[in-house]
Amino acid sequence: VCASRCQKFLISRMGEDWIFLILLGLLMALVSWVMDYAIAFCQEAQKWMHGGLDSNMLLQYIAWVSYPVVLITFSAGFTQILAPQAVGSGIPEMKTILRGVVLKEYLTFKTFVAKVIGLTCALGSGMPLGKEGPFVHVASLCAALLSKFMAAVFGGIYMNELRNTEMLSAACAVGVGCCFAAPIGGVLFSIEVTSTFFAVRNYWRGFFAATFSAFIFRVLAVWNQEEETITALFKTRFRLDFPFDLQELPAFAILGWSRLSLCRIACGFGGALFVYLNRLIVECMRKQKTINKFLLRKRLVYPALVTLLVSTLTFPPGFGQFMAGQLTQHESLVALFDNRTWCRQGVAEEFDYISHHHAWKHPQVNVFVTLILFIIMKFWMSAVATTMPVPCGAFMPVFLIGAAFGRLVGEIMATMFPDGIHEDGSVYPIVPGGYAVVGAAALSGAVTHTVSTAVIVFELTGQISHILPVMIAVILANAVAQALQPSLYDSIIRIKKLPYLPELGMGHHEKYNIRVEDIMVRDLRFITLNSSYRDLQEMLLTGHLKTLALVECRDSMILLGSIERLQLQSLLSLQLSRQRRLEYLRQLAQDNGAHDRLPSLTSDSTPSSPCAHIHLNTPTNTSARQVVRFLVSTQQIAEWEDQQLDQLVDFKNCKIDPAPFQLVEQTSLHKTHTIFSLLGLDHAYVTSMGRLVGVVSLKELRKAIEGSVTVTGVKVRPPLASFRDSGNSTSVSEVTELHKLWSRAGGRRGPPSDGQGARAQSSLCQAPHKKKMQFAL
């Protein structure tokens, strides 16, 4: 009673949504903090082993290489055994799930355990992998599991599928918010990467849960004495008055878009190149059948080899000394965002050895060489590492590469203007750290095709002093990247062939002239009111459609509704059910000499066998029972089945959707794409004056958008075909259809006259069945 009263009090005072969002934010903050602590511990353990073996370089190398190989191999093996769905980022799958597609096992407890443990080991290895994308998946897993728990405790709205989708949308914002302590950028980023159309009613849920989660995440850092107070994750100290001069804006624009000779050296081009390289690696391995078969048999070989290669190249006493290989991603970002200038006139200054700046200083090469090698090596290393079958993301490595590129431009500007920029008698010194911030936002925005990375950068650094150059660079980088390649997440969707509808590309105006009649499938499968159970059986055996259209008859093709495949299977199973089969055999037994006292058949009878012995237990006056056996031939069973299959389908016990989504033939591709995206459709029927003429599914729509020549054997008409036919669109065909409908209506209202009335009555197609159908609907 006490628990029930507390439950009612919580719901009445706080509301079910508030309770759910608070629990979600708290749980994700704890998961994020624990994972960060474990990752930092693993990375410090690697440095401790490397430092303790400084007397022997061979042992140093073995320890430096073997440690990440073990962690990555364990992560890949553990994930593959427990839940292969946990591999990768998770954002492409969440985009597909939020669109309404059910992906099996992607939101289960096993996937949650595999994702958290596998991601911790993968990031703890020090490989150039990210946390943000997988954390969106982790937050969605927490939301799905929490919804089940809340449904068991509270019931109510948590049993609603639509509400669960809204909570998943809020969870995506929480995943970014508690990862970077950036709630505003997290909400905006989640909207950009997971939603084609966003319901505004979810806005407050995402902000509340993300803010609460980010707050708890930073409070835990203070509680663990990692921070003195709540601050930004990568706190910067750029000067606030005149943080940049007007003459620097072209240099900031270079970070977004630039042309040098015939080659673009901008973050937009770099982002497109990263996506292309990542997809190229995966496709090359899949096309090589020998390599693909080997990797499928030896799933741990590929991640082990990639880790061995990357860790060898980053070995600090080896090649890693020229690219700050001893620093973690966090330490590298802290150094790159520093507001001090590292170089004057190409000569390295004295670094503060207390911080991480000494890793960028080398006695043989200057800072420019170190930064260039860092950018080039990290670029392809990250592209290769993100293809490993472990839980991982690519946002943080790309963010780091962008920061290094920005730092390089900043150091070049500092070399060109060693005394700063003189303007109106004042001197404005160059701040290379500001360029690093701009570069990080621009490259990560180009790879993900988002603008919210600018907001994430402001929350990460705790400053908005560079808001104008950051926005300029991000927008220009997006403009270049979107013109060259899809986003990284859309690229993964294409590689995995997930059922997600791509966006209409910019500048492809000819696609706006394509209509549904140009791409629809005209040879479609359907059932009628006159269909027999044999027709259903044939339909289920030869087709794999999840939903079938129900029409009046083949002559009229009037669309009445749609029936799911499971419902049709249920109708057929009911018609040929075991109970009806046993009743038939019981009746057959009675006709052969048994009487009314015969009970029902026992459960061990198998009438479908070639020679079935049917056991009938007949009670007598004594305690003994007499067993009467009848030998039923297979022919009798087959005849009974034929009789049942030849009967007309009774749709009374079937759930029918009386209003499936319909389009007309003249609907444009643009409008069709908008409707499919907004409503989360996977197919729509095409009708003309109520008659079913075709169907359009995600497959046809996706291929039409991608510019495919054929769609499942149906040739896509030229873009201007609809315009050529527009002059005849309302002529003979539609008038004829109107006359037919009018004739049918007249035939229903009055008695038939001559042959016309007879034809009208024949077109009714078993009217009594239709009346039954209407009653059932």
CSV table of N, CA, C and O in Angstrom, one decimal, residues 620-680:
chain,number,residue,atom,x,y,z
A,620,THR,N,-16.2,-47.6,-20.3
A,620,THR,CA,-17.2,-48.6,-20.1
A,620,THR,C,-17.7,-48.6,-18.7
A,620,THR,O,-17.3,-47.8,-17.9
A,621,ASN,N,-18.6,-49.6,-18.4
A,621,ASN,CA,-19.1,-49.7,-17.0
A,621,ASN,C,-18.1,-50.1,-16.1
A,621,ASN,O,-18.2,-49.8,-14.9
A,622,THR,N,-17.1,-50.7,-16.5
A,622,THR,CA,-16.0,-51.2,-15.6
A,622,THR,C,-14.9,-50.1,-15.7
A,622,THR,O,-14.9,-49.1,-16.4
A,623,SER,N,-13.8,-50.3,-14.8
A,623,SER,CA,-12.7,-49.4,-14.8
A,623,SER,C,-11.8,-49.5,-16.0
A,623,SER,O,-11.0,-48.6,-16.2
A,624,ALA,N,-11.9,-50.6,-16.7
A,624,ALA,CA,-11.0,-50.8,-17.9
A,624,ALA,C,-11.5,-50.0,-19.0
A,624,ALA,O,-12.6,-49.6,-19.1
A,625,ARG,N,-10.6,-49.7,-19.9
A,625,ARG,CA,-10.9,-48.9,-21.1
A,625,ARG,C,-10.6,-49.7,-22.3
A,625,ARG,O,-9.6,-50.5,-22.3
A,626,GLN,N,-11.4,-49.6,-23.3
A,626,GLN,CA,-11.2,-50.2,-24.6
A,626,GLN,C,-10.7,-49.2,-25.6
A,626,GLN,O,-11.2,-48.1,-25.7
A,627,VAL,N,-9.7,-49.6,-26.3
A,627,VAL,CA,-9.0,-48.7,-27.3
A,627,VAL,C,-9.5,-49.2,-28.7
A,627,VAL,O,-9.3,-50.4,-29.1
A,628,VAL,N,-10.1,-48.3,-29.4
A,628,VAL,CA,-10.6,-48.6,-30.8
A,628,VAL,C,-9.7,-47.9,-31.8
A,628,VAL,O,-9.5,-46.7,-31.7
A,629,ARG,N,-9.2,-48.6,-32.7
A,629,ARG,CA,-8.2,-48.0,-33.7
A,629,ARG,C,-8.9,-48.0,-35.1
A,629,ARG,O,-9.5,-48.9,-35.5
A,630,PHE,N,-8.7,-46.8,-35.7
A,630,PHE,CA,-9.2,-46.6,-37.0
A,630,PHE,C,-8.0,-46.3,-37.9
A,630,PHE,O,-7.2,-45.4,-37.6
A,631,LEU,N,-7.9,-46.9,-39.0
A,631,LEU,CA,-6.8,-46.6,-40.0
A,631,LEU,C,-7.4,-45.7,-41.0
A,631,LEU,O,-8.3,-46.0,-41.8
A,632,VAL,N,-6.8,-44.4,-40.9
A,632,VAL,CA,-7.3,-43.4,-41.8
A,632,VAL,C,-6.2,-43.2,-42.9
A,632,VAL,O,-5.1,-43.0,-42.7
A,633,SER,N,-6.7,-43.2,-44.1
A,633,SER,CA,-5.8,-43.1,-45.3
A,633,SER,C,-5.3,-41.7,-45.5
A,633,SER,O,-6.1,-40.8,-45.1
A,634,THR,N,-4.2,-41.5,-46.1
A,634,THR,CA,-3.7,-40.2,-46.4
A,634,THR,C,-4.6,-39.5,-47.4
A,634,THR,O,-4.8,-38.3,-47.5
A,635,GLN,N,-5.3,-40.3,-48.3
A,635,GLN,CA,-6.1,-39.7,-49.3
A,635,GLN,C,-7.3,-39.0,-48.7
A,635,GLN,O,-7.7,-37.9,-49.2
A,636,GLN,N,-7.9,-39.5,-47.6
A,636,GLN,CA,-9.0,-38.9,-47.0
A,636,GLN,C,-8.6,-37.5,-46.4
A,636,GLN,O,-9.3,-36.5,-46.5
A,637,ILE,N,-7.4,-37.5,-45.8
A,637,ILE,CA,-6.9,-36.2,-45.2
A,637,ILE,C,-6.6,-35.2,-46.4
A,637,ILE,O,-7.0,-34.0,-46.3
A,638,ALA,N,-6.1,-35.7,-47.5
A,638,ALA,CA,-5.8,-34.8,-48.6
A,638,ALA,C,-7.1,-34.2,-49.2
A,638,ALA,O,-7.1,-33.0,-49.5
A,639,GLU,N,-8.1,-35.1,-49.3
A,639,GLU,CA,-9.3,-34.6,-49.8
A,639,GLU,C,-10.0,-33.5,-48.9
A,639,GLU,O,-10.5,-32.5,-49.4
A,640,TRP,N,-9.9,-33.7,-47.6
A,640,TRP,CA,-10.4,-32.8,-46.7
A,640,TRP,C,-9.6,-31.4,-46.8
A,640,TRP,O,-10.3,-30.4,-46.8
A,641,GLU,N,-8.3,-31.5,-46.9
A,641,GLU,CA,-7.5,-30.3,-47.0
A,641,GLU,C,-7.9,-29.5,-48.3
A,641,GLU,O,-8.0,-28.3,-48.3
A,642,ASP,N,-8.1,-30.3,-49.4
A,642,ASP,CA,-8.5,-29.6,-50.7
A,642,ASP,C,-9.8,-28.9,-50.5
A,642,ASP,O,-10.0,-27.8,-51.0
A,643,GLN,N,-10.7,-29.5,-49.8
A,643,GLN,CA,-12.0,-28.9,-49.6
A,643,GLN,C,-11.9,-27.6,-48.8
A,643,GLN,O,-12.5,-26.6,-49.1
A,644,GLN,N,-11.1,-27.7,-47.8
A,644,GLN,CA,-10.9,-26.5,-47.0
A,644,GLN,C,-10.2,-25.4,-47.7
A,644,GLN,O,-10.5,-24.2,-47.6
A,645,LEU,N,-9.2,-25.7,-48.5
A,645,LEU,CA,-8.4,-24.7,-49.3
A,645,LEU,C,-9.3,-24.1,-50.4
A,645,LEU,O,-9.0,-22.9,-50.8
A,646,ASP,N,-10.3,-24.8,-50.9
A,646,ASP,CA,-11.1,-24.3,-52.0
A,646,ASP,C,-12.2,-23.3,-51.5
A,646,ASP,O,-12.8,-22.7,-52.3
A,647,GLN,N,-12.4,-23.2,-50.2
A,647,GLN,CA,-13.4,-22.3,-49.6
A,647,GLN,C,-12.9,-20.9,-49.7
A,647,GLN,O,-11.7,-20.6,-49.7
A,648,LEU,N,-13.9,-20.0,-49.8
A,648,LEU,CA,-13.6,-18.6,-49.8
A,648,LEU,C,-13.1,-18.1,-48.4
A,648,LEU,O,-13.6,-18.6,-47.4
A,649,VAL,N,-12.2,-17.2,-48.4
A,649,VAL,CA,-11.6,-16.7,-47.1
A,649,VAL,C,-12.6,-15.9,-46.4
A,649,VAL,O,-13.3,-15.0,-46.9
A,650,ASP,N,-12.8,-16.2,-45.1
A,650,ASP,CA,-13.6,-15.4,-44.2
A,650,ASP,C,-12.8,-14.4,-43.5
A,650,ASP,O,-11.9,-14.7,-42.6
A,651,PHE,N,-13.0,-13.1,-43.8
A,651,PHE,CA,-12.1,-12.0,-43.3
A,651,PHE,C,-12.7,-11.5,-42.0
A,651,PHE,O,-12.2,-10.5,-41.5
A,652,LYS,N,-13.7,-12.1,-41.4
A,652,LYS,CA,-14.3,-11.6,-40.2
A,652,LYS,C,-13.3,-11.6,-39.0
A,652,LYS,O,-13.3,-10.7,-38.2
A,653,ASN,N,-12.5,-12.6,-38.9
A,653,ASN,CA,-11.6,-12.8,-37.8
A,653,ASN,C,-10.2,-12.3,-38.2
A,653,ASN,O,-9.2,-12.7,-37.6
A,654,CYS,N,-10.1,-11.3,-39.0
A,654,CYS,CA,-8.8,-10.8,-39.5
A,654,CYS,C,-8.8,-9.3,-39.3
A,654,CYS,O,-9.7,-8.6,-39.5
A,655,LYS,N,-7.6,-8.8,-38.7
A,655,LYS,CA,-7.4,-7.4,-38.6
A,655,LYS,C,-7.0,-6.8,-39.9
A,655,LYS,O,-6.0,-7.2,-40.5
A,656,ILE,N,-7.8,-5.8,-40.3
A,656,ILE,CA,-7.5,-5.2,-41.6
A,656,ILE,C,-7.3,-3.7,-41.4
A,656,ILE,O,-8.1,-3.0,-40.7
A,657,ASP,N,-6.3,-3.1,-42.0
A,657,ASP,CA,-6.1,-1.7,-42.0
A,657,ASP,C,-7.0,-1.1,-43.1
A,657,ASP,O,-6.7,-1.2,-44.3
A,658,PRO,N,-8.1,-0.4,-42.8
A,658,PRO,CA,-9.0,0.1,-43.8
A,658,PRO,C,-8.5,1.3,-44.5
A,658,PRO,O,-9.1,1.7,-45.5
A,659,ALA,N,-7.4,1.9,-44.0
A,659,ALA,CA,-6.9,3.1,-44.7
A,659,ALA,C,-5.4,3.1,-44.8
A,659,ALA,O,-4.7,3.9,-44.2
A,660,PRO,N,-4.9,2.2,-45.6
A,660,PRO,CA,-3.5,2.2,-45.9
A,660,PRO,C,-3.1,3.5,-46.6
A,660,PRO,O,-3.9,4.1,-47.4
A,661,PHE,N,-1.8,3.9,-46.5
A,661,PHE,CA,-1.4,5.2,-47.1
A,661,PHE,C,-1.4,5.0,-48.6
A,661,PHE,O,-0.9,4.1,-49.1
A,662,GLN,N,-2.0,6.0,-49.3
A,662,GLN,CA,-2.1,6.0,-50.7
A,662,GLN,C,-1.6,7.3,-51.3
A,662,GLN,O,-1.6,8.3,-50.7
A,663,LEU,N,-1.0,7.1,-52.5
A,663,LEU,CA,-0.6,8.2,-53.3
A,663,LEU,C,-1.3,8.1,-54.7
A,663,LEU,O,-1.8,7.1,-55.1
A,664,VAL,N,-1.3,9.3,-55.4
A,664,VAL,CA,-1.8,9.3,-56.7
A,664,VAL,C,-0.7,9.3,-57.7
A,664,VAL,O,0.5,9.6,-57.3
A,665,GLU,N,-1.0,8.9,-58.9
A,665,GLU,CA,0.1,8.8,-59.9
A,665,GLU,C,0.9,10.1,-60.2
A,665,GLU,O,2.1,10.0,-60.5
A,666,GLN,N,0.2,11.2,-60.0
A,666,GLN,CA,0.9,12.5,-60.3
A,666,GLN,C,1.7,13.0,-59.1
A,666,GLN,O,2.2,14.2,-59.2
A,667,THR,N,1.8,12.3,-58.0
A,667,THR,CA,2.6,12.8,-56.9
A,667,THR,C,4.0,12.9,-57.2
A,667,THR,O,4.6,12.0,-57.8
A,668,SER,N,4.7,14.0,-57.0
A,668,SER,CA,6.1,14.3,-57.3
A,668,SER,C,7.0,13.5,-56.4
A,668,SER,O,6.6,13.1,-55.3
A,669,LEU,N,8.2,13.2,-56.9
A,669,LEU,CA,9.2,12.5,-56.1
A,669,LEU,C,9.5,13.3,-54.9
A,669,LEU,O,9.7,12.7,-53.8
A,670,HIS,N,9.6,14.6,-55.0
A,670,HIS,CA,10.0,15.4,-53.8
A,670,HIS,C,8.9,15.3,-52.7
A,670,HIS,O,9.2,15.1,-51.5
A,671,LYS,N,7.6,15.4,-53.1
A,671,LYS,CA,6.5,15.2,-52.2
A,671,LYS,C,6.5,13.8,-51.6
A,671,LYS,O,6.3,13.7,-50.4
A,672,THR,N,6.7,12.8,-52.4
A,672,THR,CA,6.8,11.5,-51.9
A,672,THR,C,7.9,11.3,-50.9
A,672,THR,O,7.7,10.6,-49.8
A,673,HIS,N,9.0,11.8,-51.2
A,673,HIS,CA,10.2,11.7,-50.2
A,673,HIS,C,9.8,12.4,-48.9
A,673,HIS,O,10.1,11.8,-47.8
A,674,THR,N,9.2,13.5,-49.0
A,674,THR,CA,8.8,14.3,-47.7
A,674,THR,C,7.8,13.5,-46.9
A,674,THR,O,7.9,13.3,-45.7
A,675,ILE,N,6.8,12.9,-47.6
A,675,ILE,CA,5.8,12.1,-46.9
A,675,ILE,C,6.4,10.8,-46.3
A,675,ILE,O,6.1,10.5,-45.1
A,676,PHE,N,7.2,10.1,-47.0
A,676,PHE,CA,7.8,8.9,-46.5
A,676,PHE,C,8.7,9.3,-45.2
A,676,PHE,O,8.7,8.5,-44.3
A,677,SER,N,9.5,10.4,-45.3
A,677,SER,CA,10.4,10.7,-44.2
A,677,SER,C,9.6,11.2,-43.0
A,677,SER,O,9.9,10.9,-41.9
A,678,LEU,N,8.5,12.0,-43.2
A,678,LEU,CA,7.7,12.5,-42.1
A,678,LEU,C,7.0,11.5,-41.4
A,678,LEU,O,6.9,11.5,-40.2
A,679,LEU,N,6.4,10.5,-42.1
A,679,LEU,CA,5.5,9.5,-41.5
A,679,LEU,C,6.2,8.2,-41.2
A,679,LEU,O,5.6,7.3,-40.6
A,680,GLY,N,7.5,8.1,-41.7
A,680,GLY,CA,8.2,6.8,-41.5
A,680,GLY,C,7.6,5.7,-42.2
A,680,GLY,O,7.6,4.6,-41.7
